mmCIF file of C-alpha atoms and ligand atoms in Angstrom:
data_model
loop_
_atom_site.group_PDB
_atom_site.id
_atom_site.type_symbol
_atom_site.label_atom_id
_atom_site.label_comp_id
_atom_site.label_asym_id
_atom_site.label_seq_id
_atom_site.Cartn_x
_atom_site.Cartn_y
_atom_site.Cartn_z
ATOM 1 C CA MET R 11 -9.254 3.807 30.021
ATOM 2 C CA ASP R 12 -8.523 0.353 31.365
ATOM 3 C CA VAL R 13 -5.709 -1.324 29.369
ATOM 4 C CA ILE R 14 -7.604 -4.549 28.602
ATOM 5 C CA GLU R 15 -10.646 -2.522 27.511
ATOM 6 C CA THR R 16 -8.360 -0.413 25.267
ATOM 7 C CA ILE R 17 -6.840 -3.534 23.685
ATOM 8 C CA TYR R 18 -10.318 -4.905 22.881
ATOM 9 C CA LYS R 19 -11.410 -1.490 21.607
ATOM 10 C CA ARG R 20 -8.518 -1.174 19.142
ATOM 11 C CA ARG R 21 -9.876 -1.879 15.676
ATOM 12 C CA SER R 22 -8.698 -1.000 12.189
ATOM 13 C CA ILE R 23 -10.241 2.338 11.280
ATOM 14 C CA ARG R 24 -10.412 3.140 7.587
ATOM 15 C CA LYS R 25 -12.608 6.263 7.618
ATOM 16 C CA TYR R 26 -11.355 9.467 9.208
ATOM 17 C CA LEU R 27 -12.678 12.954 9.962
ATOM 18 C CA ASP R 28 -11.198 15.885 8.073
ATOM 19 C CA LYS R 29 -9.424 17.071 11.232
ATOM 20 C CA PRO R 30 -5.679 17.247 11.913
ATOM 21 C CA VAL R 31 -3.907 15.322 14.670
ATOM 22 C CA GLU R 32 -1.946 17.559 17.044
ATOM 23 C CA LYS R 33 1.851 17.187 17.043
ATOM 24 C CA ASP R 34 1.752 16.506 20.807
ATOM 25 C CA ALA R 35 -0.485 13.500 20.185
ATOM 26 C CA ILE R 36 1.908 12.179 17.528
ATOM 27 C CA ILE R 37 4.805 12.501 19.980
ATOM 28 C CA THR R 38 2.746 10.633 22.597
ATOM 29 C CA LEU R 39 2.323 7.788 20.082
ATOM 30 C CA LEU R 40 6.046 7.717 19.298
ATOM 31 C CA LYS R 41 6.868 7.640 23.018
ATOM 32 C CA ALA R 42 4.539 4.651 23.380
ATOM 33 C CA ALA R 43 6.186 2.990 20.358
ATOM 34 C CA THR R 44 9.660 3.318 21.810
ATOM 35 C CA ALA R 45 8.572 1.882 25.156
ATOM 36 C CA ALA R 46 8.163 -1.507 23.438
ATOM 37 C CA PRO R 47 10.368 -4.469 24.266
ATOM 38 C CA THR R 48 13.279 -5.005 21.852
ATOM 39 C CA ALA R 49 15.699 -7.927 21.497
ATOM 40 C CA ALA R 50 19.003 -7.216 23.278
ATOM 41 C CA ASN R 51 17.727 -3.655 23.693
ATOM 42 C CA CYS R 52 18.848 -2.906 20.092
ATOM 43 C CA GLN R 53 15.959 -0.483 19.400
ATOM 44 C CA PRO R 54 16.369 -0.804 15.610
ATOM 45 C CA TRP R 55 13.209 1.239 14.950
ATOM 46 C CA GLU R 56 13.021 4.559 13.097
ATOM 47 C CA PHE R 57 9.906 6.521 12.237
ATOM 48 C CA ILE R 58 9.024 8.756 9.303
ATOM 49 C CA VAL R 59 6.028 10.928 10.184
ATOM 50 C CA ILE R 60 4.093 12.317 7.237
ATOM 51 C CA ASN R 61 1.497 14.940 8.119
ATOM 52 C CA GLU R 62 1.766 17.385 5.231
ATOM 53 C CA VAL R 63 -1.119 17.172 2.783
ATOM 54 C CA GLU R 64 1.041 17.266 -0.370
ATOM 55 C CA LYS R 65 3.306 14.434 0.769
ATOM 56 C CA LEU R 66 0.351 12.341 1.973
ATOM 57 C CA THR R 67 -1.377 12.823 -1.359
ATOM 58 C CA VAL R 68 1.680 11.553 -3.236
ATOM 59 C CA LEU R 69 2.039 8.639 -0.785
ATOM 60 C CA LYS R 70 -1.557 7.573 -1.415
ATOM 61 C CA GLU R 71 -1.154 8.016 -5.190
ATOM 62 C CA LYS R 72 1.894 5.764 -5.253
ATOM 63 C CA LEU R 73 0.721 3.199 -2.693
ATOM 64 C CA ILE R 74 -2.750 1.944 -3.500
ATOM 65 C CA PHE R 75 -2.794 -0.126 -0.312
ATOM 66 C CA ALA R 76 -2.551 3.045 1.834
ATOM 67 C CA ARG R 77 -5.518 4.861 0.301
ATOM 68 C CA TYR R 78 -7.489 5.850 3.383
ATOM 69 C CA ASN R 79 -8.167 9.485 4.265
ATOM 70 C CA ALA R 80 -6.060 9.651 7.460
ATOM 71 C CA PRO R 81 -4.240 12.976 8.075
ATOM 72 C CA VAL R 82 -1.097 11.273 9.436
ATOM 73 C CA ALA R 83 1.019 8.349 8.304
ATOM 74 C CA ILE R 84 3.785 6.956 10.498
ATOM 75 C CA VAL R 85 6.169 4.749 8.539
ATOM 76 C CA VAL R 86 7.864 2.357 10.956
ATOM 77 C CA CYS R 87 11.272 1.233 9.717
ATOM 78 C CA GLY R 88 14.006 -1.099 10.884
ATOM 79 C CA ASN R 89 17.576 0.194 10.584
ATOM 80 C CA MET R 90 19.830 -2.791 9.813
ATOM 81 C CA LYS R 91 22.852 -0.928 11.184
ATOM 82 C CA LEU R 92 21.125 -0.974 14.571
ATOM 83 C CA ALA R 93 19.580 -4.454 14.308
ATOM 84 C CA PHE R 94 20.739 -7.486 16.287
ATOM 85 C CA LYS R 95 23.815 -8.973 14.588
ATOM 86 C CA GLY R 96 24.111 -12.601 13.464
ATOM 87 C CA PRO R 97 21.299 -15.169 13.466
ATOM 88 C CA GLY R 98 19.066 -12.856 15.514
ATOM 89 C CA ARG R 99 19.037 -10.184 12.825
ATOM 90 C CA GLU R 100 15.428 -10.834 11.762
ATOM 91 C CA MET R 101 14.272 -9.975 15.274
ATOM 92 C CA TRP R 102 14.046 -6.385 14.045
ATOM 93 C CA VAL R 103 10.637 -7.398 12.642
ATOM 94 C CA GLN R 104 9.409 -8.367 16.105
ATOM 95 C CA ASP R 105 10.886 -5.226 17.693
ATOM 96 C CA CYS R 106 9.229 -2.948 15.145
ATOM 97 C CA SER R 107 5.946 -4.900 15.283
ATOM 98 C CA ALA R 108 5.850 -4.451 19.054
ATOM 99 C CA ALA R 109 6.424 -0.713 18.510
ATOM 100 C CA ILE R 110 3.564 -0.600 15.996
ATOM 101 C CA GLU R 111 1.155 -2.398 18.328
ATOM 102 C CA ASN R 112 2.043 0.074 21.095
ATOM 103 C CA ILE R 113 1.171 2.939 18.732
ATOM 104 C CA LEU R 114 -2.206 1.357 17.927
ATOM 105 C CA ILE R 115 -3.115 0.809 21.577
ATOM 106 C CA ALA R 116 -1.872 4.234 22.688
ATOM 107 C CA ALA R 117 -3.870 5.886 19.893
ATOM 108 C CA THR R 118 -7.035 4.045 20.935
ATOM 109 C CA SER R 119 -6.525 5.239 24.516
ATOM 110 C CA ILE R 120 -6.573 8.884 23.347
ATOM 111 C CA ASP R 121 -9.561 8.335 21.014
ATOM 112 C CA LEU R 122 -7.573 8.310 17.783
ATOM 113 C CA GLY R 123 -8.178 5.728 15.087
ATOM 114 C CA THR R 124 -5.450 3.755 13.306
ATOM 115 C CA VAL R 125 -4.893 1.106 10.705
ATOM 116 C CA TRP R 126 -1.697 -0.931 10.278
ATOM 117 C CA ILE R 127 -0.672 -1.158 6.625
ATOM 118 C CA GLY R 128 1.791 -3.973 5.971
ATOM 119 C CA VAL R 129 4.813 -3.170 3.789
ATOM 120 C CA HIS R 130 7.689 -5.632 4.462
ATOM 121 C CA PRO R 131 8.249 -8.314 3.082
ATOM 122 C CA ILE R 132 6.323 -7.415 -0.084
ATOM 123 C CA GLU R 133 8.929 -5.995 -2.467
ATOM 124 C CA SER R 134 6.317 -4.211 -4.617
ATOM 125 C CA ASN R 135 5.260 -2.273 -1.485
ATOM 126 C CA ILE R 136 8.790 -1.599 -0.218
ATOM 127 C CA LYS R 137 10.308 -0.278 -3.446
ATOM 128 C CA PRO R 138 8.008 2.698 -4.196
ATOM 129 C CA LEU R 139 7.912 3.680 -0.516
ATOM 130 C CA LYS R 140 11.721 3.718 -0.248
ATOM 131 C CA LYS R 141 11.982 5.823 -3.387
ATOM 132 C CA LEU R 142 9.321 8.300 -2.326
ATOM 133 C CA LEU R 143 10.721 8.804 1.183
ATOM 134 C CA ASN R 144 14.423 8.694 0.320
ATOM 135 C CA ILE R 145 14.989 5.632 2.527
ATOM 136 C CA PRO R 146 18.558 4.218 2.251
ATOM 137 C CA ASP R 147 19.410 0.545 1.518
ATOM 138 C CA TYR R 148 20.084 -0.400 5.140
ATOM 139 C CA VAL R 149 16.669 0.808 6.339
ATOM 140 C CA ILE R 150 13.571 -1.349 5.712
ATOM 141 C CA PRO R 151 10.021 -0.005 6.034
ATOM 142 C CA LEU R 152 8.048 -2.626 7.964
ATOM 143 C CA GLY R 153 4.669 -0.961 7.952
ATOM 144 C CA ILE R 154 2.690 2.236 7.906
ATOM 145 C CA VAL R 155 0.346 3.288 10.685
ATOM 146 C CA LEU R 156 -2.353 5.630 9.457
ATOM 147 C CA VAL R 157 -3.655 7.857 12.256
ATOM 148 C CA GLY R 158 -6.613 10.200 12.517
ATOM 149 C CA HIS R 159 -9.839 11.044 14.275
ATOM 150 C CA PRO R 160 -12.206 8.154 13.548
ATOM 151 C CA ALA R 161 -15.268 8.632 11.357
ATOM 152 C CA GLU R 162 -16.478 5.080 11.945
ATOM 153 C CA THR R 163 -17.041 2.993 15.042
ATOM 154 C CA LYS R 164 -16.446 -0.698 15.483
ATOM 155 C CA GLU R 165 -17.340 -2.987 18.354
ATOM 156 C CA ALA R 166 -14.731 -3.808 20.965
ATOM 157 C CA ARG R 167 -13.906 -7.502 20.957
ATOM 158 C CA THR R 168 -11.462 -10.295 21.526
ATOM 159 C CA ARG R 169 -11.276 -13.366 19.321
ATOM 160 C CA PHE R 170 -10.320 -15.714 22.105
ATOM 161 C CA ASN R 171 -10.885 -19.316 21.006
ATOM 162 C CA GLU R 172 -9.926 -22.074 23.381
ATOM 163 C CA LYS R 173 -9.399 -24.431 20.415
ATOM 164 C CA ARG R 174 -6.315 -22.394 19.553
ATOM 165 C CA VAL R 175 -4.851 -22.804 23.015
ATOM 166 C CA TYR R 176 -2.850 -25.815 24.150
ATOM 167 C CA TRP R 177 -1.749 -26.419 27.679
ATOM 168 C CA GLN R 178 1.617 -28.027 28.375
ATOM 169 C CA GLU R 179 2.142 -29.368 24.811
ATOM 170 C CA TYR R 180 0.842 -29.157 21.255
ATOM 171 C CA GLU R 181 -1.814 -31.643 20.068
ATOM 172 C CA PRO R 182 -1.260 -32.144 16.314
ATOM 173 C CA ASP R 183 -4.376 -34.341 16.018
ATOM 174 C CA ARG R 184 -6.716 -31.641 17.217
ATOM 175 C CA LYS R 185 -9.217 -30.783 14.467
ATOM 176 C CA HIS R 186 -9.432 -27.172 13.264
ATOM 177 C CA ARG R 187 -11.840 -25.593 10.867
ATOM 178 C CA SER R 188 -9.378 -23.717 8.652
ATOM 179 C CA LYS R 189 -10.436 -20.594 6.744
ATOM 180 C CA ASN R 190 -7.522 -21.052 4.354
ATOM 181 C CA LYS R 191 -7.505 -24.464 2.754
ATOM 182 C CA PRO R 192 -3.926 -25.764 2.487
ATOM 183 C CA ILE R 193 -2.505 -25.706 -1.031
ATOM 184 C CA LEU R 194 -2.319 -29.348 -2.202
ATOM 185 C CA GLY R 195 1.182 -30.715 -1.984
ATOM 186 C CA HIS R 196 2.343 -27.766 0.087
ATOM 187 C CA TYR R 197 2.188 -29.420 3.480
HETATM 188 C C1 FMN C 3 0.927 -7.047 9.263
HETATM 189 C C2 FMN C 3 -0.413 -6.415 8.985
HETATM 190 C C3 FMN C 3 -0.672 -5.865 7.742
HETATM 191 C C4 FMN C 3 -1.900 -5.243 7.480
HETATM 192 N N1 FMN C 3 -2.075 -4.638 6.258
HETATM 193 C C5 FMN C 3 -3.251 -4.000 6.015
HETATM 194 C C6 FMN C 3 -3.436 -3.315 4.775
HETATM 195 O O1 FMN C 3 -2.564 -3.288 3.897
HETATM 196 N N2 FMN C 3 -4.610 -2.676 4.570
HETATM 197 C C7 FMN C 3 -5.596 -2.663 5.518
HETATM 198 O O2 FMN C 3 -6.640 -2.046 5.286
HETATM 199 N N3 FMN C 3 -5.446 -3.306 6.716
HETATM 200 C C8 FMN C 3 -4.305 -3.973 6.970
HETATM 201 N N4 FMN C 3 -4.122 -4.599 8.188
HETATM 202 C C9 FMN C 3 -5.198 -4.602 9.184
HETATM 203 C C10 FMN C 3 -5.949 -5.944 9.184
HETATM 204 O O3 FMN C 3 -6.710 -6.062 8.009
HETATM 205 C C11 FMN C 3 -6.850 -6.004 10.431
HETATM 206 O O4 FMN C 3 -6.035 -5.923 11.585
HETATM 207 C C12 FMN C 3 -7.685 -7.277 10.507
HETATM 208 O O5 FMN C 3 -8.628 -7.317 9.474
HETATM 209 C C13 FMN C 3 -8.423 -7.422 11.846
HETATM 210 O O6 FMN C 3 -9.257 -6.305 12.095
HETATM 211 P P1 FMN C 3 -9.040 -5.335 13.364
HETATM 212 O O7 FMN C 3 -7.705 -4.651 13.193
HETATM 213 O O8 FMN C 3 -10.201 -4.354 13.327
HETATM 214 O O9 FMN C 3 -9.051 -6.170 14.611
HETATM 215 C C14 FMN C 3 -2.914 -5.218 8.468
HETATM 216 C C15 FMN C 3 -2.648 -5.779 9.737
HETATM 217 C C16 FMN C 3 -1.416 -6.360 10.001
HETATM 218 C C17 FMN C 3 -1.126 -6.918 11.379
#
């Protein structure tokens, strides 16, 4: 599959077939994840793969935001002992996000469906996940990628909008139609 076509085809899939994902396919996704760019080549990412029914059931019981019927969950974590030191520390989020996006695109290319479930920085998401998976203090779960064989189809698309693109410099006076109205007094 052409890469651009695959990127457009990647959509969040929230309905899955009752069919396991082969271990080889999971390894392919993890290889794609770890091919991502990473600040100063720190590679702060770690992955917890959950593909046993009992553990997945508990995960979905505890985390209401992860309640889709995917047979695999990949929890993508940043290990602060491996992260960039000093002011660049927060770059672990970008490193791990790049790894997640690689998983999503790689999965699409082998006809698997995925959805990215955000965890960090919402403390009420992080806490139960850390407890359930025995994650130590210095490791932060950034997100969960649910993976499975899709039971729904969505159209391929881009959301390219030239109004969101500036050339050479920003134009603060450009008018936007904003979906989210600014909170009064906030800006
Ligand atoms: C950081 C992040 C967190 C997300 N968290 C969730 C989530 O908790 N539950 C969910 O169903 N989808 C989640 N999504 C998926 C978005 O809802 C989805 O990407 C968006 O609606 C656009 O649809 P698309 O992925 O089909 O292009 C998340 C996506 C990102 C990037």
